Amino acid sequence: MSKRDELIAKYAADLKDKCGVNADMDLLTKVTIGCGPSIYNADASTVSGSDASELETVKNNFLIKKLGLGASDDLDGAIASVMDTYGKSNRNKYRAVVYYLLTKHFGKESVY
């Protein structure tokens, strides 16, 4: 099993255990691949739910640039909702899981 496959399995377990979501493995794989090499870096592979600048980066680089959403959509509300779903007490919020949940939230699976 490759390192990426191990990470995808870990992300699927996180979705099931921490978020109560049964992952669409095909979409999760595509989202993970879309994250690029950041998934292999300990700092870049996670999202800090309490760091405003990091959440701004998620909004600008992922929601607006990648998913093509406009500023008129409730982007901050969606991010807050995903952070609540993931659990504020969970220290490690994996970027691929956050992106997966945001993709599902906005119904933008077609981007992948």
Short mmCIF file of N, CA and C in Angstrom, two decimals:
data_model
loop_
_atom_site.label_atom_id
_atom_site.label_comp_id
_atom_site.label_asym_id
_atom_site.label_seq_id
_atom_site.Cartn_x
_atom_site.Cartn_y
_atom_site.Cartn_z
N MET A 1 0.84 -1.18 0.00
CA MET A 1 0.00 0.00 0.00
C MET A 1 0.89 1.25 0.00
N SER A 2 0.57 2.16 -0.90
CA SER A 2 1.39 3.37 -0.99
C SER A 2 1.10 4.31 0.17
N LYS A 3 1.98 5.27 0.35
CA LYS A 3 1.82 6.26 1.42
C LYS A 3 0.50 7.04 1.22
N ARG A 4 0.20 7.38 -0.03
CA ARG A 4 -1.04 8.11 -0.30
C ARG A 4 -2.26 7.27 0.04
N ASP A 5 -2.23 5.97 -0.29
CA ASP A 5 -3.35 5.08 0.03
C ASP A 5 -3.54 4.97 1.54
N GLU A 6 -2.43 4.94 2.28
CA GLU A 6 -2.51 4.89 3.75
C GLU A 6 -3.17 6.15 4.29
N LEU A 7 -2.79 7.31 3.72
CA LEU A 7 -3.37 8.57 4.16
C LEU A 7 -4.86 8.64 3.83
N ILE A 8 -5.24 8.16 2.65
CA ILE A 8 -6.65 8.17 2.25
C ILE A 8 -7.46 7.30 3.21
N ALA A 9 -6.91 6.15 3.60
CA ALA A 9 -7.59 5.27 4.56
C ALA A 9 -7.73 5.98 5.92
N LYS A 10 -6.69 6.71 6.31
CA LYS A 10 -6.73 7.46 7.58
C LYS A 10 -7.80 8.56 7.50
N TYR A 11 -7.90 9.24 6.36
CA TYR A 11 -8.90 10.30 6.18
C TYR A 11 -10.31 9.71 6.22
N ALA A 12 -10.51 8.55 5.58
CA ALA A 12 -11.82 7.90 5.58
C ALA A 12 -12.22 7.51 7.01
N ALA A 13 -11.25 7.02 7.79
CA ALA A 13 -11.52 6.66 9.18
C ALA A 13 -11.89 7.91 9.99
N ASP A 14 -11.19 9.02 9.74
CA ASP A 14 -11.50 10.28 10.41
C ASP A 14 -12.92 10.73 10.08
N LEU A 15 -13.30 10.64 8.82
CA LEU A 15 -14.65 11.03 8.41
C LEU A 15 -15.70 10.20 9.14
N LYS A 16 -15.45 8.90 9.22
CA LYS A 16 -16.41 8.00 9.85
C LYS A 16 -16.45 8.20 11.37
N ASP A 17 -15.28 8.22 12.01
CA ASP A 17 -15.21 8.27 13.47
C ASP A 17 -15.52 9.65 14.04
N LYS A 18 -14.98 10.69 13.44
CA LYS A 18 -15.10 12.04 14.02
C LYS A 18 -16.25 12.85 13.44
N CYS A 19 -16.64 12.54 12.20
CA CYS A 19 -17.67 13.35 11.55
C CYS A 19 -18.98 12.58 11.34
N GLY A 20 -18.93 11.26 11.50
CA GLY A 20 -20.12 10.45 11.27
C GLY A 20 -20.54 10.39 9.82
N VAL A 21 -19.55 10.47 8.91
CA VAL A 21 -19.82 10.49 7.48
C VAL A 21 -19.18 9.26 6.83
N ASN A 22 -19.97 8.53 6.04
CA ASN A 22 -19.39 7.46 5.25
C ASN A 22 -18.85 8.07 3.97
N ALA A 23 -17.55 7.97 3.79
CA ALA A 23 -16.89 8.66 2.69
C ALA A 23 -17.19 8.03 1.34
N ASP A 24 -17.36 8.89 0.34
CA ASP A 24 -17.37 8.48 -1.05
C ASP A 24 -15.89 8.35 -1.40
N MET A 25 -15.38 7.12 -1.45
CA MET A 25 -13.94 6.90 -1.57
C MET A 25 -13.37 7.48 -2.86
N ASP A 26 -14.15 7.45 -3.93
CA ASP A 26 -13.68 7.99 -5.20
C ASP A 26 -13.45 9.50 -5.07
N LEU A 27 -14.42 10.20 -4.48
CA LEU A 27 -14.29 11.65 -4.30
C LEU A 27 -13.18 11.97 -3.31
N LEU A 28 -13.10 11.21 -2.21
CA LEU A 28 -12.05 11.44 -1.22
C LEU A 28 -10.67 11.28 -1.84
N THR A 29 -10.51 10.28 -2.69
CA THR A 29 -9.24 10.06 -3.38
C THR A 29 -8.90 11.25 -4.27
N LYS A 30 -9.88 11.74 -5.01
CA LYS A 30 -9.65 12.88 -5.91
C LYS A 30 -9.31 14.15 -5.13
N VAL A 31 -10.02 14.37 -4.02
CA VAL A 31 -9.74 15.55 -3.20
C VAL A 31 -8.33 15.46 -2.63
N THR A 32 -7.96 14.27 -2.16
CA THR A 32 -6.62 14.06 -1.59
C THR A 32 -5.54 14.32 -2.64
N ILE A 33 -5.73 13.79 -3.84
CA ILE A 33 -4.77 14.02 -4.92
C ILE A 33 -4.71 15.52 -5.24
N GLY A 34 -5.87 16.19 -5.19
CA GLY A 34 -5.93 17.62 -5.45
C GLY A 34 -5.15 18.46 -4.43
N CYS A 35 -4.96 17.91 -3.24
CA CYS A 35 -4.18 18.63 -2.21
C CYS A 35 -2.70 18.63 -2.53
N GLY A 36 -2.28 17.74 -3.41
CA GLY A 36 -0.88 17.69 -3.83
C GLY A 36 0.05 17.24 -2.73
N PRO A 37 1.29 17.68 -2.79
CA PRO A 37 2.29 17.22 -1.83
C PRO A 37 2.08 17.72 -0.41
N SER A 38 1.13 18.62 -0.20
CA SER A 38 0.91 19.14 1.16
C SER A 38 0.48 18.04 2.13
N ILE A 39 -0.11 16.96 1.62
CA ILE A 39 -0.59 15.90 2.52
C ILE A 39 0.57 15.17 3.20
N TYR A 40 1.77 15.30 2.66
CA TYR A 40 2.93 14.61 3.24
C TYR A 40 3.68 15.49 4.26
N ASN A 41 3.27 16.75 4.38
CA ASN A 41 3.93 17.67 5.31
C ASN A 41 3.05 17.80 6.56
N ALA A 42 3.64 17.54 7.71
CA ALA A 42 2.86 17.51 8.96
C ALA A 42 2.09 18.81 9.20
N ASP A 43 2.70 19.95 8.95
CA ASP A 43 2.01 21.22 9.19
C ASP A 43 0.99 21.52 8.10
N ALA A 44 1.36 21.33 6.85
CA ALA A 44 0.49 21.68 5.73
C ALA A 44 -0.70 20.73 5.59
N SER A 45 -0.58 19.52 6.12
CA SER A 45 -1.65 18.53 5.94
C SER A 45 -2.83 18.77 6.87
N THR A 46 -2.68 19.70 7.82
CA THR A 46 -3.78 19.98 8.74
C THR A 46 -4.24 21.42 8.62
N VAL A 47 -5.46 21.67 9.10
CA VAL A 47 -6.03 23.01 9.11
C VAL A 47 -6.30 23.38 10.56
N SER A 48 -5.84 24.54 10.95
CA SER A 48 -6.09 25.02 12.30
C SER A 48 -7.43 25.74 12.31
N GLY A 49 -8.38 25.18 13.02
CA GLY A 49 -9.72 25.76 13.06
C GLY A 49 -9.79 27.08 13.81
N SER A 50 -8.74 27.40 14.58
CA SER A 50 -8.77 28.63 15.37
C SER A 50 -7.88 29.74 14.79
N ASP A 51 -7.19 29.44 13.69
CA ASP A 51 -6.30 30.42 13.06
C ASP A 51 -7.04 31.12 11.92
N ALA A 52 -7.38 32.38 12.14
CA ALA A 52 -8.17 33.13 11.16
C ALA A 52 -7.48 33.22 9.80
N SER A 53 -6.15 33.40 9.79
CA SER A 53 -5.46 33.52 8.50
C SER A 53 -5.49 32.19 7.75
N GLU A 54 -5.44 31.08 8.46
CA GLU A 54 -5.51 29.77 7.80
C GLU A 54 -6.90 29.53 7.21
N LEU A 55 -7.93 29.93 7.95
CA LEU A 55 -9.29 29.77 7.44
C LEU A 55 -9.53 30.68 6.24
N GLU A 56 -8.90 31.84 6.24
CA GLU A 56 -8.98 32.76 5.10
C GLU A 56 -8.33 32.13 3.87
N THR A 57 -7.22 31.42 4.09
CA THR A 57 -6.53 30.72 3.00
C THR A 57 -7.42 29.62 2.43
N VAL A 58 -8.08 28.88 3.29
CA VAL A 58 -9.00 27.83 2.83
C VAL A 58 -10.10 28.47 1.98
N LYS A 59 -10.62 29.59 2.46
CA LYS A 59 -11.70 30.27 1.74
C LYS A 59 -11.23 30.75 0.37
N ASN A 60 -10.08 31.45 0.32
CA ASN A 60 -9.62 32.03 -0.94
C ASN A 60 -9.08 30.98 -1.91
N ASN A 61 -8.19 30.12 -1.43
CA ASN A 61 -7.52 29.19 -2.34
C ASN A 61 -8.36 27.98 -2.70
N PHE A 62 -9.20 27.53 -1.78
CA PHE A 62 -9.99 26.34 -2.10
C PHE A 62 -11.40 26.69 -2.57
N LEU A 63 -12.15 27.38 -1.74
CA LEU A 63 -13.56 27.64 -2.07
C LEU A 63 -13.72 28.55 -3.28
N ILE A 64 -12.94 29.63 -3.33
CA ILE A 64 -13.11 30.59 -4.43
C ILE A 64 -12.35 30.15 -5.68
N LYS A 65 -11.06 29.83 -5.53
CA LYS A 65 -10.26 29.49 -6.72
C LYS A 65 -10.55 28.08 -7.24
N LYS A 66 -10.58 27.08 -6.37
CA LYS A 66 -10.75 25.69 -6.81
C LYS A 66 -12.20 25.36 -7.13
N LEU A 67 -13.11 25.66 -6.19
CA LEU A 67 -14.51 25.30 -6.40
C LEU A 67 -15.28 26.35 -7.20
N GLY A 68 -14.70 27.53 -7.38
CA GLY A 68 -15.34 28.55 -8.19
C GLY A 68 -16.53 29.22 -7.54
N LEU A 69 -16.55 29.25 -6.22
CA LEU A 69 -17.66 29.89 -5.51
C LEU A 69 -17.43 31.39 -5.43
N GLY A 70 -18.50 32.12 -5.35
CA GLY A 70 -18.40 33.57 -5.23
C GLY A 70 -18.41 34.00 -3.78
N ALA A 71 -17.99 35.22 -3.54
CA ALA A 71 -17.96 35.74 -2.18
C ALA A 71 -19.38 35.88 -1.62
N SER A 72 -20.39 35.85 -2.50
CA SER A 72 -21.77 35.99 -2.04
C SER A 72 -22.26 34.72 -1.34
N ASP A 73 -21.67 33.57 -1.65
CA ASP A 73 -22.04 32.35 -0.95
C ASP A 73 -21.58 32.48 0.50
N ASP A 74 -22.25 31.78 1.40
CA ASP A 74 -21.90 31.88 2.82
C ASP A 74 -20.66 31.03 3.10
N LEU A 75 -19.50 31.52 2.65
CA LEU A 75 -18.26 30.75 2.77
C LEU A 75 -17.81 30.60 4.21
N ASP A 76 -17.83 31.69 4.97
CA ASP A 76 -17.41 31.63 6.37
C ASP A 76 -18.33 30.71 7.18
N GLY A 77 -19.61 30.79 6.90
CA GLY A 77 -20.58 29.94 7.58
C GLY A 77 -20.35 28.47 7.29
N ALA A 78 -20.01 28.19 6.02
CA ALA A 78 -19.74 26.80 5.63
C ALA A 78 -18.49 26.28 6.32
N ILE A 79 -17.46 27.10 6.38
CA ILE A 79 -16.22 26.70 7.05
C ILE A 79 -16.49 26.44 8.53
N ALA A 80 -17.25 27.33 9.16
CA ALA A 80 -17.59 27.16 10.58
C ALA A 80 -18.39 25.89 10.79
N SER A 81 -19.31 25.61 9.88
CA SER A 81 -20.13 24.40 9.97
C SER A 81 -19.27 23.15 9.87
N VAL A 82 -18.32 23.15 8.93
CA VAL A 82 -17.42 22.01 8.76
C VAL A 82 -16.54 21.83 10.00
N MET A 83 -16.06 22.94 10.56
CA MET A 83 -15.24 22.84 11.77
C MET A 83 -16.05 22.28 12.94
N ASP A 84 -17.33 22.65 13.03
CA ASP A 84 -18.20 22.09 14.07
C ASP A 84 -18.43 20.61 13.84
N THR A 85 -18.67 20.23 12.58
CA THR A 85 -18.89 18.82 12.25
C THR A 85 -17.65 18.00 12.61
N TYR A 86 -16.48 18.52 12.27
CA TYR A 86 -15.22 17.82 12.54
C TYR A 86 -14.96 17.74 14.05
N GLY A 87 -15.46 18.72 14.78
CA GLY A 87 -15.30 18.74 16.23
C GLY A 87 -14.20 19.71 16.63
N LYS A 88 -14.57 20.74 17.34
CA LYS A 88 -13.59 21.75 17.75
C LYS A 88 -12.51 21.16 18.65
N SER A 89 -12.84 20.08 19.36
CA SER A 89 -11.87 19.48 20.28
C SER A 89 -10.82 18.63 19.56
N ASN A 90 -11.10 18.26 18.29
CA ASN A 90 -10.12 17.47 17.54
C ASN A 90 -8.96 18.37 17.14
N ARG A 91 -7.79 18.01 17.62
CA ARG A 91 -6.61 18.84 17.39
C ARG A 91 -6.17 18.77 15.93
N ASN A 92 -6.15 17.59 15.36
CA ASN A 92 -5.71 17.42 13.97
C ASN A 92 -6.91 17.36 13.03
N LYS A 93 -7.10 18.43 12.31
CA LYS A 93 -8.14 18.46 11.29
C LYS A 93 -7.43 18.37 9.94
N TYR A 94 -7.53 17.22 9.33
CA TYR A 94 -6.80 17.01 8.08
C TYR A 94 -7.39 17.84 6.95
N ARG A 95 -6.50 18.48 6.21
CA ARG A 95 -6.89 19.36 5.11
C ARG A 95 -7.78 18.63 4.10
N ALA A 96 -7.41 17.40 3.74
CA ALA A 96 -8.19 16.65 2.75
C ALA A 96 -9.61 16.38 3.25
N VAL A 97 -9.75 16.13 4.55
CA VAL A 97 -11.08 15.88 5.12
C VAL A 97 -11.90 17.16 5.12
N VAL A 98 -11.27 18.27 5.51
CA VAL A 98 -11.97 19.56 5.50
C VAL A 98 -12.42 19.90 4.07
N TYR A 99 -11.53 19.73 3.11
CA TYR A 99 -11.88 20.02 1.71
C TYR A 99 -12.99 19.09 1.21
N TYR A 100 -12.93 17.83 1.60
CA TYR A 100 -13.97 16.86 1.21
C TYR A 100 -15.33 17.33 1.74
N LEU A 101 -15.36 17.68 3.03
CA LEU A 101 -16.62 18.12 3.64
C LEU A 101 -17.15 19.41 3.01
N LEU A 102 -16.24 20.32 2.66
CA LEU A 102 -16.67 21.57 1.99
C LEU A 102 -17.19 21.28 0.59
N THR A 103 -16.53 20.37 -0.11
CA THR A 103 -16.98 19.99 -1.46
C THR A 103 -18.39 19.42 -1.39
N LYS A 104 -18.63 18.53 -0.43
CA LYS A 104 -19.96 17.94 -0.25
C LYS A 104 -20.98 19.00 0.17
N HIS A 105 -20.57 19.89 1.06
CA HIS A 105 -21.46 20.94 1.57
C HIS A 105 -22.03 21.78 0.42
N PHE A 106 -21.18 22.14 -0.52
CA PHE A 106 -21.61 22.99 -1.64
C PHE A 106 -22.07 22.18 -2.86
N GLY A 107 -22.02 20.84 -2.78
CA GLY A 107 -22.45 20.02 -3.91
C GLY A 107 -21.58 20.21 -5.14
N LYS A 108 -20.29 20.43 -4.93
CA LYS A 108 -19.37 20.72 -6.04
C LYS A 108 -18.52 19.50 -6.44
N GLU A 109 -19.08 18.29 -6.28
CA GLU A 109 -18.35 17.08 -6.62
C GLU A 109 -17.92 17.08 -8.09
N SER A 110 -18.68 17.78 -8.93
CA SER A 110 -18.39 17.81 -10.37
C SER A 110 -17.04 18.46 -10.68
N VAL A 111 -16.51 19.29 -9.76
CA VAL A 111 -15.21 19.94 -9.97
C VAL A 111 -14.13 18.87 -10.10
N TYR A 112 -14.31 17.78 -9.38
CA TYR A 112 -13.34 16.69 -9.42
C TYR A 112 -13.74 15.66 -10.45
#
